[in-house]
Structures are given as structure tokens and as C-alpha cells.
Amino acid sequence: MYRSDRQKLCGLAHLDLSTGEFFFTELAEEELANELQRLRPAEILVDSSVNEAYVKELKLEHNPTISIFDNWQFQPAEAKALLLKHFGVSSLEPFGAHNRPYGATAAGATLAYVMSLYKVPLTHITALRFYSLSQYMQLDEISRRNLELTRSIRYGNRHGSLLSVIDQSQTPMGSRLLQQWLLHPLIELDQILARQAIVSAFMKQSAYLKDIRVSLKEIGDISRIVSRLGSLRINPRELLALQSYLISAKELKHKLEIFSEDLFADWISMLDTFEDIDAMIDKAIAENPPNTITEGGIFKQGYQNDLDELMELVHDGKSWIARLEDDEKRKTGIPSLKVGYNRVFGYYIEVTTTHKSKVPDYYIPKQTLVNSE
């Protein structure tokens, strides 16, 4: 959150690190409390020049953690430079942030804060999206509570709310989107009619709807897995889950094309099936890999020759050493050649003095004994 005392404006950015969704807006100071109540963030980031008591005065119902960050990170120039570098662009215009300095500053400071906590590239944060409060019907906290949109008065949680009744989403992404729609009612007629047209089309073709719901259910929470991949925290089993989701997404795209290519033209054009990633995972990852990268057995045999040799050493070291000894006997013509091991030199090759003249130049002498080297 970035607050301007002179303009009485606030820049507000919110980031879901688990999905990479990154939004920002600019709003009047008197609108801030209601928007924070709607977002219900787990943590609020403010610069060190803002009095912590100011945030507490907002009287937020869910009592979030308030974190103080360095004031210089909230300087517009610093925030802009970081956003440009992270997204690899020369201007913030594609994100709608070029003429919204307060929102851009809040977004840049948020990104800097997350980067200070996680020492890995946040490649899953691929875009910054602007939203305006004027695009949606504004519902204050009292209205949201009385309407029981996402939390019931009786239970104080999702159970018994409107969301719990109407949410028949087949994916976690769908459930999160539906919640956003309930908290952001549309007011533009064109947008309302466009949404209704899609709902109507599905209702008229119930057989197609049922088929598409099957594919959606198989996709799972792909956004969170992609997020873990982007932050380098994904495990081998999640990679197989990602492959399964990509296959289901390919089937979904095909079904949408059959159902109504015109109606879903924009969606279809954005649905990349990532067949190269599917093929890479299929070639590399074992069918039943461990849950952590420290256990071994992640990669398929044949994926990489060097890796196969190392795996063979781990699982059948004695046979590998025996083959190495036979190979060296054959190449050097030294029948008495032996491969041994001790704690001083590790693995070594022993050759009797009788065959010393046959030792190849690439052998490195370490020790000379009475009858051997």
C-alpha cells in the first residue's frame, strides 16, 4: 500500500504468490478500508514513513499482519525500475501503469518485498493488471456481510453462504474466479450481456456442458502448480500432475472448438497446449517418482547417458567396477590389472611391474610398491 498525503490518494497492489496473480489500483483514501475488507489480505505492506496506527485505524475485521518495509522501496523511480526489469519491458504502458504512479509504486514495492523473502526468480509472476473500482458495483463491508456472499453470519465462514450454494466449479481456479465475480458485480451492460451469452449457450447444450465439465475437473489447480514451477519449488510428482493437466487442457480446447468456435474464439486462441513441455516431462520423469528430489529415482533410464551411468554406479557399483576392470585389461593388454579401493586414494588401478611398459600415458601414478604400481 502506498499513500500520498498531498493528493489524498492511495496506490494499492495485491499479489497471490501461490498463483502469480498480480493486480493494482488507485483509489481515494476514504475507499481504502472498504477495498481492504473486500480483499481480506493476510498481510499488509506499508512503507516505514506510514504510521502503523494509521492502518489499525482502518479497523479491518480480519486483523491482518502489518509489515513495515524500507521507505526507499516506495520511491516511484525505484518501484518503476524494478517492474521494468522484472517484466523485461521498456515501458509500463502495456500494464496500464505508466500514468498511475501511486499504483505502480505500490506494485513495485510489493514485488521488492516478495523478492527479499524468496531468493529465487519469481518467473510465475508474468503480468501486472490494473483494475478500477468504477468498473464494478461497490459493496461495503456491511452489505457483503448481510448478503452473506462468501461468509455466512451463522458460521462465520464459507458454509451457508451464497458462494457455497452456487459454486459448482470443477476446478479451484473456477471457485476463486466465481468468488471474485460475487465480490465484483458488473455494472457495464455489454459485459453483463457477454457473460450471459456464454451461460445461455451452455445451458442450451447440456450434453456438451457435461462433457466439458469432465475435462475441467481433470485439469485440477494448474495455476498453483505452475506457480511452484516458476518459483523452483515443484517436486517430481507435481511435474507428472502438470503433464496430466496439460493433456486435459488439450482435450478441453478441442471440445470448445467443436462446441462453439466463434463464441470461444478469444479463449481458444489463448489456450496453449504446451506439447513440448508435455513431451519433455514424458521423456524425463519416471512413472512413479519420489515426492522429494533428495530420494533419487526421478528420471527415466535412457533420458541421458551420463545420468544412466551415475545411476548404475549408485545401484550396481560392483558390477560397474568389474566391467571397468575388464575394459581396461582389454584396452591395455595387461591381464593382471586390478581396480581396487582404499581410504587414502579412493578407487585406483593396480598394475604389476612386469607390465609397467604397457601403462598408457593417461594413467596418473600415485604410489610405487615392490611388485606393482
mmCIF file of C-alpha atoms in Angstrom, residues 130-140 180-189 191-192:
data_model
loop_
_atom_site.group_PDB
_atom_site.id
_atom_site.type_symbol
_atom_site.label_atom_id
_atom_site.label_comp_id
_atom_site.label_asym_id
_atom_site.label_seq_id
_atom_site.Cartn_x
_atom_site.Cartn_y
_atom_site.Cartn_z
ATOM 1 C CA PHE A 130 -4.932 -2.734 -13.409
ATOM 2 C CA TYR A 131 -8.487 -2.687 -12.123
ATOM 3 C CA SER A 132 -10.715 0.279 -11.411
ATOM 4 C CA LEU A 133 -13.268 0.420 -8.645
ATOM 5 C CA SER A 134 -15.604 2.210 -11.061
ATOM 6 C CA GLN A 135 -15.808 -0.931 -13.236
ATOM 7 C CA TYR A 136 -17.798 -2.775 -10.586
ATOM 8 C CA MET A 137 -20.625 -2.170 -8.151
ATOM 9 C CA GLN A 138 -19.116 -1.136 -4.857
ATOM 10 C CA LEU A 139 -20.385 -3.134 -1.891
ATOM 11 C CA ASP A 140 -19.346 -2.022 1.564
ATOM 12 C CA GLN A 180 -14.196 -12.576 -7.415
ATOM 13 C CA TRP A 181 -17.316 -12.174 -9.563
ATOM 14 C CA LEU A 182 -19.569 -12.169 -6.499
ATOM 15 C CA LEU A 183 -17.461 -9.507 -4.827
ATOM 16 C CA HIS A 184 -17.123 -7.503 -8.082
ATOM 17 C CA PRO A 185 -20.637 -7.292 -9.581
ATOM 18 C CA LEU A 186 -20.540 -5.967 -13.148
ATOM 19 C CA ILE A 187 -22.256 -2.675 -13.964
ATOM 20 C CA GLU A 188 -21.408 -2.353 -17.686
ATOM 21 C CA LEU A 189 -24.307 -3.709 -19.767
ATOM 22 C CA GLN A 191 -20.018 -7.088 -20.140
ATOM 23 C CA ILE A 192 -23.124 -8.441 -18.439
#
